[in-house]
Amino acid sequence: MEDSQSKIYDELRAALQFYQALGVEALPVLLQTVPDRPREGSGKAELLAQLREEIGDCKRCKLSEGRKNIVFGEGDGGALLMFIGEGPGREEDIQGRPFVGDAGLLLTKLIEKMSVAEKNLTRADVYIANVVKCRPPMNRDPEEDEIASCRGFIERQIEIIRPEIIVTLGRIALQTLLKRPELRITAARGNFFEYRGIPVMPTFHPAYLLRNPKDKWLTWSDAQKVMERLGGHD
Ligand code: URA
C-alpha cells in the first residue's frame, strides 16, 4: 500500500476507534462516490483478508445456525470485473468457495469465454462473491433480515476492489445491490445500471440458465457488452 494511502487508513481507523470508545455504535456517513484506488501495489488482498477476519465466526444472523462454512468470496483483489451472486449453495457451503457447484461450472465457462484486450479471462482474473455469505437452508432465497446483516460486507468488498464493472447474477443480487426491489431481471438484464459510480450489468443467474438453456445466448450478449466496456484494458 502506498504511504499516503496507508496514512489515510490509519487516521480513519483511529477516528473510528475514538468514536467506538465513546460508545458510538453507528455513524451517519454519506458516501457519494468511493475514491479511486491505484490498481497495483494497493494492498487490496490484505484489506480483503482483514475484512474476512472481521467477519470471524459470524453469528450476526440465523443463517449461521445451519452453515458449514462462511463463503467470503475469492479472486483477484485488483480485478476489473466482479461477479455477485445471491448466496452459497450446498457445494459452496461444503467447500467454503463461491460458485463451485453446477451453476458455478457454468459461470466458470462463461468467464473463460470472455476476453479483454484479446486475452481470455480465467476465474483468477475476476472476483466472485455473494450477497449473503452463508447458505440459506434448502437453497431458499435469503430473507430481508439476513441480507441486512450481511450487505455491509459485500459493500466493503466492492469498496476495496473497486472493479471497473460489476455483473450481478440473478434477481436477488440485482435488487439488493441497487436497493431497487421493483427491478425485474428479465427487463433489467442487458442494461447498465450504476452502483456508487461503478457500472453494473445485471444478467441471469447461472442456476436459471441451467434450467433454461435457451436463454444462455442472452447472458452471452450481456457479457459481450461488459467486454466491450472493458476492451481498453490490458
Ligand atoms: N449460487 C449463488 O448465488 N452463489 C453461489 O456461490 C453459488 C450458487
PDB file of C-alpha atoms and ligand atoms in Angstrom:
ATOM      1  CA  MET A   1       0.000   0.000   0.000  1.00  0.00           C
ATOM      2  CA  GLU A   2       1.288   3.484  -0.750  1.00  0.00           C
ATOM      3  CA  ASP A   3       2.415   5.504   2.280  1.00  0.00           C
ATOM      4  CA  SER A   4      -0.165   8.249   1.769  1.00  0.00           C
ATOM      5  CA  GLN A   5      -2.937   5.705   1.425  1.00  0.00           C
ATOM      6  CA  SER A   6      -1.811   3.733   4.432  1.00  0.00           C
ATOM      7  CA  LYS A   7      -1.754   7.014   6.429  1.00  0.00           C
ATOM      8  CA  ILE A   8      -5.355   7.765   5.447  1.00  0.00           C
ATOM      9  CA  TYR A   9      -6.453   4.294   6.601  1.00  0.00           C
ATOM     10  CA  ASP A  10      -4.558   4.672   9.885  1.00  0.00           C
ATOM     11  CA  GLU A  11      -6.196   8.038  10.530  1.00  0.00           C
ATOM     12  CA  LEU A  12      -9.611   6.721   9.639  1.00  0.00           C
ATOM     13  CA  ARG A  13      -9.159   3.671  11.863  1.00  0.00           C
ATOM     14  CA  ALA A  14      -8.016   5.892  14.759  1.00  0.00           C
ATOM     15  CA  ALA A  15     -11.039   8.192  14.317  1.00  0.00           C
ATOM     16  CA  LEU A  16     -13.448   5.252  14.257  1.00  0.00           C
ATOM     17  CA  GLN A  17     -11.818   3.712  17.329  1.00  0.00           C
ATOM     18  CA  PHE A  18     -12.180   7.078  19.085  1.00  0.00           C
ATOM     19  CA  TYR A  19     -15.939   7.143  18.420  1.00  0.00           C
ATOM     20  CA  GLN A  20     -16.250   3.488  19.398  1.00  0.00           C
ATOM     21  CA  ALA A  21     -14.516   4.201  22.704  1.00  0.00           C
ATOM     22  CA  LEU A  22     -17.097   6.934  23.300  1.00  0.00           C
ATOM     23  CA  GLY A  23     -19.805   4.304  22.950  1.00  0.00           C
ATOM     24  CA  VAL A  24     -20.950   5.362  19.459  1.00  0.00           C
ATOM     25  CA  GLU A  25     -22.175   2.287  17.579  1.00  0.00           C
ATOM     26  CA  ALA A  26     -23.050   3.798  14.212  1.00  0.00           C
ATOM     27  CA  LEU A  27     -22.116   6.921  12.277  1.00  0.00           C
ATOM     28  CA  PRO A  28     -24.276   8.519   9.580  1.00  0.00           C
ATOM     29  CA  VAL A  29     -21.792   8.639   6.711  1.00  0.00           C
ATOM     30  CA  LEU A  30     -22.909   9.791   3.284  1.00  0.00           C
ATOM     31  CA  LEU A  31     -20.628   8.426   0.585  1.00  0.00           C
ATOM     32  CA  GLN A  32     -21.480   9.778  -2.841  1.00  0.00           C
ATOM     33  CA  THR A  33     -18.618   8.025  -4.536  1.00  0.00           C
ATOM     34  CA  VAL A  34     -15.835   5.881  -3.232  1.00  0.00           C
ATOM     35  CA  PRO A  35     -12.444   7.381  -4.009  1.00  0.00           C
ATOM     36  CA  ASP A  36     -10.456   5.563  -6.625  1.00  0.00           C
ATOM     37  CA  ARG A  37      -7.532   3.458  -5.559  1.00  0.00           C
ATOM     38  CA  PRO A  38      -4.480   2.534  -7.573  1.00  0.00           C
ATOM     39  CA  ARG A  39      -4.761  -0.986  -9.029  1.00  0.00           C
ATOM     40  CA  GLU A  40      -1.255  -2.164  -8.338  1.00  0.00           C
ATOM     41  CA  GLY A  41       0.544  -2.419  -5.032  1.00  0.00           C
ATOM     42  CA  SER A  42      -2.562  -1.252  -3.281  1.00  0.00           C
ATOM     43  CA  GLY A  43      -2.748  -3.991  -0.656  1.00  0.00           C
ATOM     44  CA  LYS A  44      -6.251  -4.984  -1.662  1.00  0.00           C
ATOM     45  CA  ALA A  45      -5.630  -8.639  -0.805  1.00  0.00           C
ATOM     46  CA  GLU A  46      -4.577  -7.502   2.652  1.00  0.00           C
ATOM     47  CA  LEU A  47      -7.699  -5.366   3.081  1.00  0.00           C
ATOM     48  CA  LEU A  48      -9.877  -8.267   1.959  1.00  0.00           C
ATOM     49  CA  ALA A  49      -8.119 -10.563   4.421  1.00  0.00           C
ATOM     50  CA  GLN A  50      -8.724  -8.017   7.193  1.00  0.00           C
ATOM     51  CA  LEU A  51     -12.399  -7.880   6.286  1.00  0.00           C
ATOM     52  CA  ARG A  52     -12.600 -11.679   6.344  1.00  0.00           C
ATOM     53  CA  GLU A  53     -11.037 -11.627   9.807  1.00  0.00           C
ATOM     54  CA  GLU A  54     -13.560  -9.068  10.952  1.00  0.00           C
ATOM     55  CA  ILE A  55     -16.415 -11.317   9.857  1.00  0.00           C
ATOM     56  CA  GLY A  56     -14.875 -14.010  12.057  1.00  0.00           C
ATOM     57  CA  ASP A  57     -17.106 -16.924  13.051  1.00  0.00           C
ATOM     58  CA  CYS A  58     -20.130 -14.776  12.243  1.00  0.00           C
ATOM     59  CA  LYS A  59     -23.349 -15.230  14.224  1.00  0.00           C
ATOM     60  CA  ARG A  60     -24.957 -11.988  13.081  1.00  0.00           C
ATOM     61  CA  CYS A  61     -27.959 -13.779  11.592  1.00  0.00           C
ATOM     62  CA  LYS A  62     -29.789 -17.090  11.694  1.00  0.00           C
ATOM     63  CA  LEU A  63     -28.056 -18.442   8.588  1.00  0.00           C
ATOM     64  CA  SER A  64     -25.059 -19.136  10.831  1.00  0.00           C
ATOM     65  CA  GLU A  65     -27.032 -21.932  12.517  1.00  0.00           C
ATOM     66  CA  GLY A  66     -27.075 -24.241   9.503  1.00  0.00           C
ATOM     67  CA  ARG A  67     -23.934 -23.355   7.616  1.00  0.00           C
ATOM     68  CA  LYS A  68     -20.778 -25.424   7.398  1.00  0.00           C
ATOM     69  CA  ASN A  69     -18.531 -22.665   6.080  1.00  0.00           C
ATOM     70  CA  ILE A  70     -18.676 -18.947   5.519  1.00  0.00           C
ATOM     71  CA  VAL A  71     -18.217 -18.285   1.801  1.00  0.00           C
ATOM     72  CA  PHE A  72     -16.436 -14.953   1.761  1.00  0.00           C
ATOM     73  CA  GLY A  73     -15.543 -14.696  -1.928  1.00  0.00           C
ATOM     74  CA  GLU A  74     -12.432 -15.271  -3.988  1.00  0.00           C
ATOM     75  CA  GLY A  75     -10.377 -13.974  -6.863  1.00  0.00           C
ATOM     76  CA  ASP A  76      -8.127 -11.077  -7.707  1.00  0.00           C
ATOM     77  CA  GLY A  77      -8.461  -8.143  -5.318  1.00  0.00           C
ATOM     78  CA  GLY A  78      -7.343  -5.901  -8.181  1.00  0.00           C
ATOM     79  CA  ALA A  79      -9.887  -7.368 -10.614  1.00  0.00           C
ATOM     80  CA  LEU A  80     -11.506  -5.174 -13.246  1.00  0.00           C
ATOM     81  CA  LEU A  81     -14.563  -7.377 -13.192  1.00  0.00           C
ATOM     82  CA  MET A  82     -16.571  -8.589 -10.215  1.00  0.00           C
ATOM     83  CA  PHE A  83     -19.427 -11.122 -10.233  1.00  0.00           C
ATOM     84  CA  ILE A  84     -22.003 -11.063  -7.446  1.00  0.00           C
ATOM     85  CA  GLY A  85     -24.416 -13.910  -6.763  1.00  0.00           C
ATOM     86  CA  GLU A  86     -27.038 -14.300  -4.079  1.00  0.00           C
ATOM     87  CA  GLY A  87     -25.660 -16.819  -1.623  1.00  0.00           C
ATOM     88  CA  PRO A  88     -23.812 -20.108  -1.338  1.00  0.00           C
ATOM     89  CA  GLY A  89     -25.479 -23.379  -2.267  1.00  0.00           C
ATOM     90  CA  ARG A  90     -24.746 -26.853  -0.958  1.00  0.00           C
ATOM     91  CA  GLU A  91     -21.385 -27.358  -2.668  1.00  0.00           C
ATOM     92  CA  GLU A  92     -20.206 -23.843  -1.862  1.00  0.00           C
ATOM     93  CA  ASP A  93     -21.145 -24.374   1.793  1.00  0.00           C
ATOM     94  CA  ILE A  94     -19.069 -27.569   1.884  1.00  0.00           C
ATOM     95  CA  GLN A  95     -16.035 -26.096   0.122  1.00  0.00           C
ATOM     96  CA  GLY A  96     -16.231 -22.551   1.511  1.00  0.00           C
ATOM     97  CA  ARG A  97     -15.818 -21.166  -2.030  1.00  0.00           C
ATOM     98  CA  PRO A  98     -18.309 -19.283  -4.226  1.00  0.00           C
ATOM     99  CA  PHE A  99     -19.821 -20.795  -7.367  1.00  0.00           C
ATOM    100  CA  VAL A 100     -18.196 -24.214  -7.338  1.00  0.00           C
ATOM    101  CA  GLY A 101     -21.342 -26.341  -7.860  1.00  0.00           C
ATOM    102  CA  ASP A 102     -23.144 -26.920 -11.151  1.00  0.00           C
ATOM    103  CA  ALA A 103     -24.120 -23.246 -11.502  1.00  0.00           C
ATOM    104  CA  GLY A 104     -20.506 -22.373 -10.704  1.00  0.00           C
ATOM    105  CA  LEU A 105     -19.239 -24.572 -13.511  1.00  0.00           C
ATOM    106  CA  LEU A 106     -21.450 -22.678 -15.920  1.00  0.00           C
ATOM    107  CA  LEU A 107     -20.247 -19.337 -14.542  1.00  0.00           C
ATOM    108  CA  THR A 108     -16.641 -20.508 -14.902  1.00  0.00           C
ATOM    109  CA  LYS A 109     -17.309 -21.443 -18.543  1.00  0.00           C
ATOM    110  CA  LEU A 110     -18.800 -18.011 -19.172  1.00  0.00           C
ATOM    111  CA  ILE A 111     -15.788 -16.271 -17.618  1.00  0.00           C
ATOM    112  CA  GLU A 112     -13.387 -18.377 -19.681  1.00  0.00           C
ATOM    113  CA  LYS A 113     -15.272 -17.495 -22.873  1.00  0.00           C
ATOM    114  CA  MET A 114     -14.853 -13.812 -22.114  1.00  0.00           C
ATOM    115  CA  SER A 115     -11.813 -11.895 -23.266  1.00  0.00           C
ATOM    116  CA  VAL A 116     -10.491  -8.440 -22.587  1.00  0.00           C
ATOM    117  CA  ALA A 117      -7.903  -6.826 -24.858  1.00  0.00           C
ATOM    118  CA  GLU A 118      -7.698 -10.144 -26.748  1.00  0.00           C
ATOM    119  CA  LYS A 119      -6.786 -12.093 -23.623  1.00  0.00           C
ATOM    120  CA  ASN A 120      -9.110 -14.788 -22.350  1.00  0.00           C
ATOM    121  CA  LEU A 121     -10.202 -14.383 -18.764  1.00  0.00           C
ATOM    122  CA  THR A 122      -9.911 -17.034 -16.067  1.00  0.00           C
ATOM    123  CA  ARG A 123     -11.604 -17.209 -12.667  1.00  0.00           C
ATOM    124  CA  ALA A 124      -8.351 -15.976 -11.152  1.00  0.00           C
ATOM    125  CA  ASP A 125      -8.644 -12.702 -13.107  1.00  0.00           C
ATOM    126  CA  VAL A 126     -12.025 -11.744 -11.669  1.00  0.00           C
ATOM    127  CA  TYR A 127     -13.523 -11.542  -8.187  1.00  0.00           C
ATOM    128  CA  ILE A 128     -16.553 -13.630  -7.259  1.00  0.00           C
ATOM    129  CA  ALA A 129     -18.690 -13.069  -4.168  1.00  0.00           C
ATOM    130  CA  ASN A 130     -22.243 -13.299  -2.897  1.00  0.00           C
ATOM    131  CA  VAL A 131     -24.717 -11.005  -1.179  1.00  0.00           C
ATOM    132  CA  VAL A 132     -25.004 -13.379   1.802  1.00  0.00           C
ATOM    133  CA  LYS A 133     -22.019 -15.368   2.928  1.00  0.00           C
ATOM    134  CA  CYS A 134     -23.827 -18.356   4.445  1.00  0.00           C
ATOM    135  CA  ARG A 135     -26.037 -20.932   2.775  1.00  0.00           C
ATOM    136  CA  PRO A 136     -29.787 -20.405   3.202  1.00  0.00           C
ATOM    137  CA  PRO A 137     -31.410 -23.706   4.215  1.00  0.00           C
ATOM    138  CA  MET A 138     -32.768 -25.762   1.293  1.00  0.00           C
ATOM    139  CA  ASN A 139     -31.359 -23.104  -1.041  1.00  0.00           C
ATOM    140  CA  ARG A 140     -34.277 -20.777  -0.320  1.00  0.00           C
ATOM    141  CA  ASP A 141     -33.898 -17.069  -1.110  1.00  0.00           C
ATOM    142  CA  PRO A 142     -32.085 -15.125   1.603  1.00  0.00           C
ATOM    143  CA  GLU A 143     -34.547 -13.199   3.782  1.00  0.00           C
ATOM    144  CA  GLU A 144     -34.555  -9.469   4.367  1.00  0.00           C
ATOM    145  CA  ASP A 145     -33.039  -9.601   7.855  1.00  0.00           C
ATOM    146  CA  GLU A 146     -30.274 -11.941   6.610  1.00  0.00           C
ATOM    147  CA  ILE A 147     -29.469  -9.634   3.709  1.00  0.00           C
ATOM    148  CA  ALA A 148     -29.493  -6.645   6.047  1.00  0.00           C
ATOM    149  CA  SER A 149     -26.995  -8.344   8.395  1.00  0.00           C
ATOM    150  CA  CYS A 150     -24.644  -9.213   5.548  1.00  0.00           C
ATOM    151  CA  ARG A 151     -24.914  -6.417   2.984  1.00  0.00           C
ATOM    152  CA  GLY A 152     -22.234  -4.296   4.635  1.00  0.00           C
ATOM    153  CA  PHE A 153     -19.687  -6.966   3.757  1.00  0.00           C
ATOM    154  CA  ILE A 154     -20.361  -7.097   0.026  1.00  0.00           C
ATOM    155  CA  GLU A 155     -20.394  -3.293   0.034  1.00  0.00           C
ATOM    156  CA  ARG A 156     -16.961  -3.266   1.618  1.00  0.00           C
ATOM    157  CA  GLN A 157     -15.645  -5.906  -0.774  1.00  0.00           C
ATOM    158  CA  ILE A 158     -16.741  -3.674  -3.640  1.00  0.00           C
ATOM    159  CA  GLU A 159     -15.222  -0.653  -1.963  1.00  0.00           C
ATOM    160  CA  ILE A 160     -11.868  -2.431  -1.620  1.00  0.00           C
ATOM    161  CA  ILE A 161     -11.820  -4.000  -5.088  1.00  0.00           C
ATOM    162  CA  ARG A 162     -13.370  -1.025  -6.846  1.00  0.00           C
ATOM    163  CA  PRO A 163     -13.851  -3.005 -10.084  1.00  0.00           C
ATOM    164  CA  GLU A 164     -14.467  -1.337 -13.434  1.00  0.00           C
ATOM    165  CA  ILE A 165     -17.676  -3.341 -13.858  1.00  0.00           C
ATOM    166  CA  ILE A 166     -19.921  -5.432 -11.618  1.00  0.00           C
ATOM    167  CA  VAL A 167     -22.030  -8.241 -13.060  1.00  0.00           C
ATOM    168  CA  THR A 168     -24.951  -9.201 -10.833  1.00  0.00           C
ATOM    169  CA  LEU A 169     -26.207 -12.753 -11.232  1.00  0.00           C
ATOM    170  CA  GLY A 170     -29.959 -13.079 -10.829  1.00  0.00           C
ATOM    171  CA  ARG A 171     -32.705 -11.059  -9.225  1.00  0.00           C
ATOM    172  CA  ILE A 172     -31.606 -11.040  -5.592  1.00  0.00           C
ATOM    173  CA  ALA A 173     -28.111  -9.707  -6.278  1.00  0.00           C
ATOM    174  CA  LEU A 174     -29.518  -7.023  -8.584  1.00  0.00           C
ATOM    175  CA  GLN A 175     -32.262  -5.837  -6.241  1.00  0.00           C
ATOM    176  CA  THR A 176     -30.033  -5.960  -3.174  1.00  0.00           C
ATOM    177  CA  LEU A 177     -27.069  -4.142  -4.623  1.00  0.00           C
ATOM    178  CA  LEU A 178     -29.103  -1.367  -6.183  1.00  0.00           C
ATOM    179  CA  LYS A 179     -31.670  -1.285  -3.358  1.00  0.00           C
ATOM    180  CA  ARG A 180     -34.364  -1.438  -6.021  1.00  0.00           C
ATOM    181  CA  PRO A 181     -36.798  -4.243  -5.187  1.00  0.00           C
ATOM    182  CA  GLU A 182     -39.026  -3.266  -8.103  1.00  0.00           C
ATOM    183  CA  LEU A 183     -36.445  -4.302 -10.719  1.00  0.00           C
ATOM    184  CA  ARG A 184     -37.230  -7.417 -12.717  1.00  0.00           C
ATOM    185  CA  ILE A 185     -34.331  -9.411 -14.052  1.00  0.00           C
ATOM    186  CA  THR A 186     -35.912 -10.052 -17.456  1.00  0.00           C
ATOM    187  CA  ALA A 187     -36.355  -6.314 -18.063  1.00  0.00           C
ATOM    188  CA  ALA A 188     -33.155  -5.139 -16.374  1.00  0.00           C
ATOM    189  CA  ARG A 189     -30.654  -7.598 -17.834  1.00  0.00           C
ATOM    190  CA  GLY A 190     -28.561  -6.324 -20.682  1.00  0.00           C
ATOM    191  CA  ASN A 191     -28.780  -2.717 -19.466  1.00  0.00           C
ATOM    192  CA  PHE A 192     -26.099  -0.939 -17.478  1.00  0.00           C
ATOM    193  CA  PHE A 193     -27.052   0.463 -14.061  1.00  0.00           C
ATOM    194  CA  GLU A 194     -24.752   2.171 -11.580  1.00  0.00           C
ATOM    195  CA  TYR A 195     -23.593   1.466  -8.053  1.00  0.00           C
ATOM    196  CA  ARG A 196     -21.506   4.239  -6.473  1.00  0.00           C
ATOM    197  CA  GLY A 197     -20.129   5.234  -9.851  1.00  0.00           C
ATOM    198  CA  ILE A 198     -19.432   1.642 -10.942  1.00  0.00           C
ATOM    199  CA  PRO A 199     -21.353   0.311 -13.970  1.00  0.00           C
ATOM    200  CA  VAL A 200     -23.481  -2.708 -13.081  1.00  0.00           C
ATOM    201  CA  MET A 201     -24.610  -5.225 -15.684  1.00  0.00           C
ATOM    202  CA  PRO A 202     -27.393  -7.492 -14.474  1.00  0.00           C
ATOM    203  CA  THR A 203     -27.706 -10.884 -16.064  1.00  0.00           C
ATOM    204  CA  PHE A 204     -29.456 -14.177 -15.385  1.00  0.00           C
ATOM    205  CA  HIS A 205     -28.290 -16.390 -12.543  1.00  0.00           C
ATOM    206  CA  PRO A 206     -26.399 -19.413 -13.921  1.00  0.00           C
ATOM    207  CA  ALA A 207     -28.762 -21.743 -11.985  1.00  0.00           C
ATOM    208  CA  TYR A 208     -31.620 -20.235 -14.016  1.00  0.00           C
ATOM    209  CA  LEU A 209     -29.644 -20.839 -17.210  1.00  0.00           C
ATOM    210  CA  LEU A 210     -29.158 -24.481 -16.275  1.00  0.00           C
ATOM    211  CA  ARG A 211     -32.933 -24.783 -16.139  1.00  0.00           C
ATOM    212  CA  ASN A 212     -33.487 -22.581 -19.206  1.00  0.00           C
ATOM    213  CA  PRO A 213     -30.536 -23.166 -21.547  1.00  0.00           C
ATOM    214  CA  LYS A 214     -32.388 -21.429 -24.396  1.00  0.00           C
ATOM    215  CA  ASP A 215     -31.636 -18.124 -22.598  1.00  0.00           C
ATOM    216  CA  LYS A 216     -27.879 -18.657 -22.452  1.00  0.00           C
ATOM    217  CA  TRP A 217     -27.389 -16.505 -25.536  1.00  0.00           C
ATOM    218  CA  LEU A 218     -28.937 -13.551 -23.684  1.00  0.00           C
ATOM    219  CA  THR A 219     -26.333 -13.815 -20.930  1.00  0.00           C
ATOM    220  CA  TRP A 220     -23.640 -14.101 -23.590  1.00  0.00           C
ATOM    221  CA  SER A 221     -24.916 -10.919 -25.173  1.00  0.00           C
ATOM    222  CA  ASP A 222     -24.775  -9.216 -21.717  1.00  0.00           C
ATOM    223  CA  ALA A 223     -21.196 -10.480 -21.318  1.00  0.00           C
ATOM    224  CA  GLN A 224     -20.305  -9.017 -24.705  1.00  0.00           C
ATOM    225  CA  LYS A 225     -21.458  -5.579 -23.558  1.00  0.00           C
ATOM    226  CA  VAL A 226     -19.241  -5.969 -20.500  1.00  0.00           C
ATOM    227  CA  MET A 227     -16.253  -6.976 -22.639  1.00  0.00           C
ATOM    228  CA  GLU A 228     -16.828  -4.012 -24.929  1.00  0.00           C
ATOM    229  CA  ARG A 229     -16.675  -1.624 -21.953  1.00  0.00           C
ATOM    230  CA  LEU A 230     -13.568  -3.311 -20.574  1.00  0.00           C
ATOM    231  CA  GLY A 231     -11.989  -3.529 -24.014  1.00  0.00           C
ATOM    232  CA  GLY A 232      -9.495  -0.751 -23.481  1.00  0.00           C
ATOM    233  CA  HIS A 233      -7.766  -2.522 -20.599  1.00  0.00           C
ATOM    234  CA  ASP A 234      -4.774  -4.879 -20.793  1.00  0.00           C
TER     235      ASP A 234
HETATM  236  N1  URA B   1     -25.498 -19.503  -6.301  1.00  0.00           N
HETATM  237  C1  URA B   1     -25.091 -18.307  -5.827  1.00  0.00           C
HETATM  238  O1  URA B   1     -25.811 -17.316  -5.904  1.00  0.00           O
HETATM  239  N2  URA B   1     -23.867 -18.227  -5.321  1.00  0.00           N
HETATM  240  C2  URA B   1     -23.041 -19.257  -5.227  1.00  0.00           C
HETATM  241  O2  URA B   1     -21.919 -19.097  -4.731  1.00  0.00           O
HETATM  242  C3  URA B   1     -23.490 -20.488  -5.729  1.00  0.00           C
HETATM  243  C4  URA B   1     -24.717 -20.595  -6.261  1.00  0.00           C
END
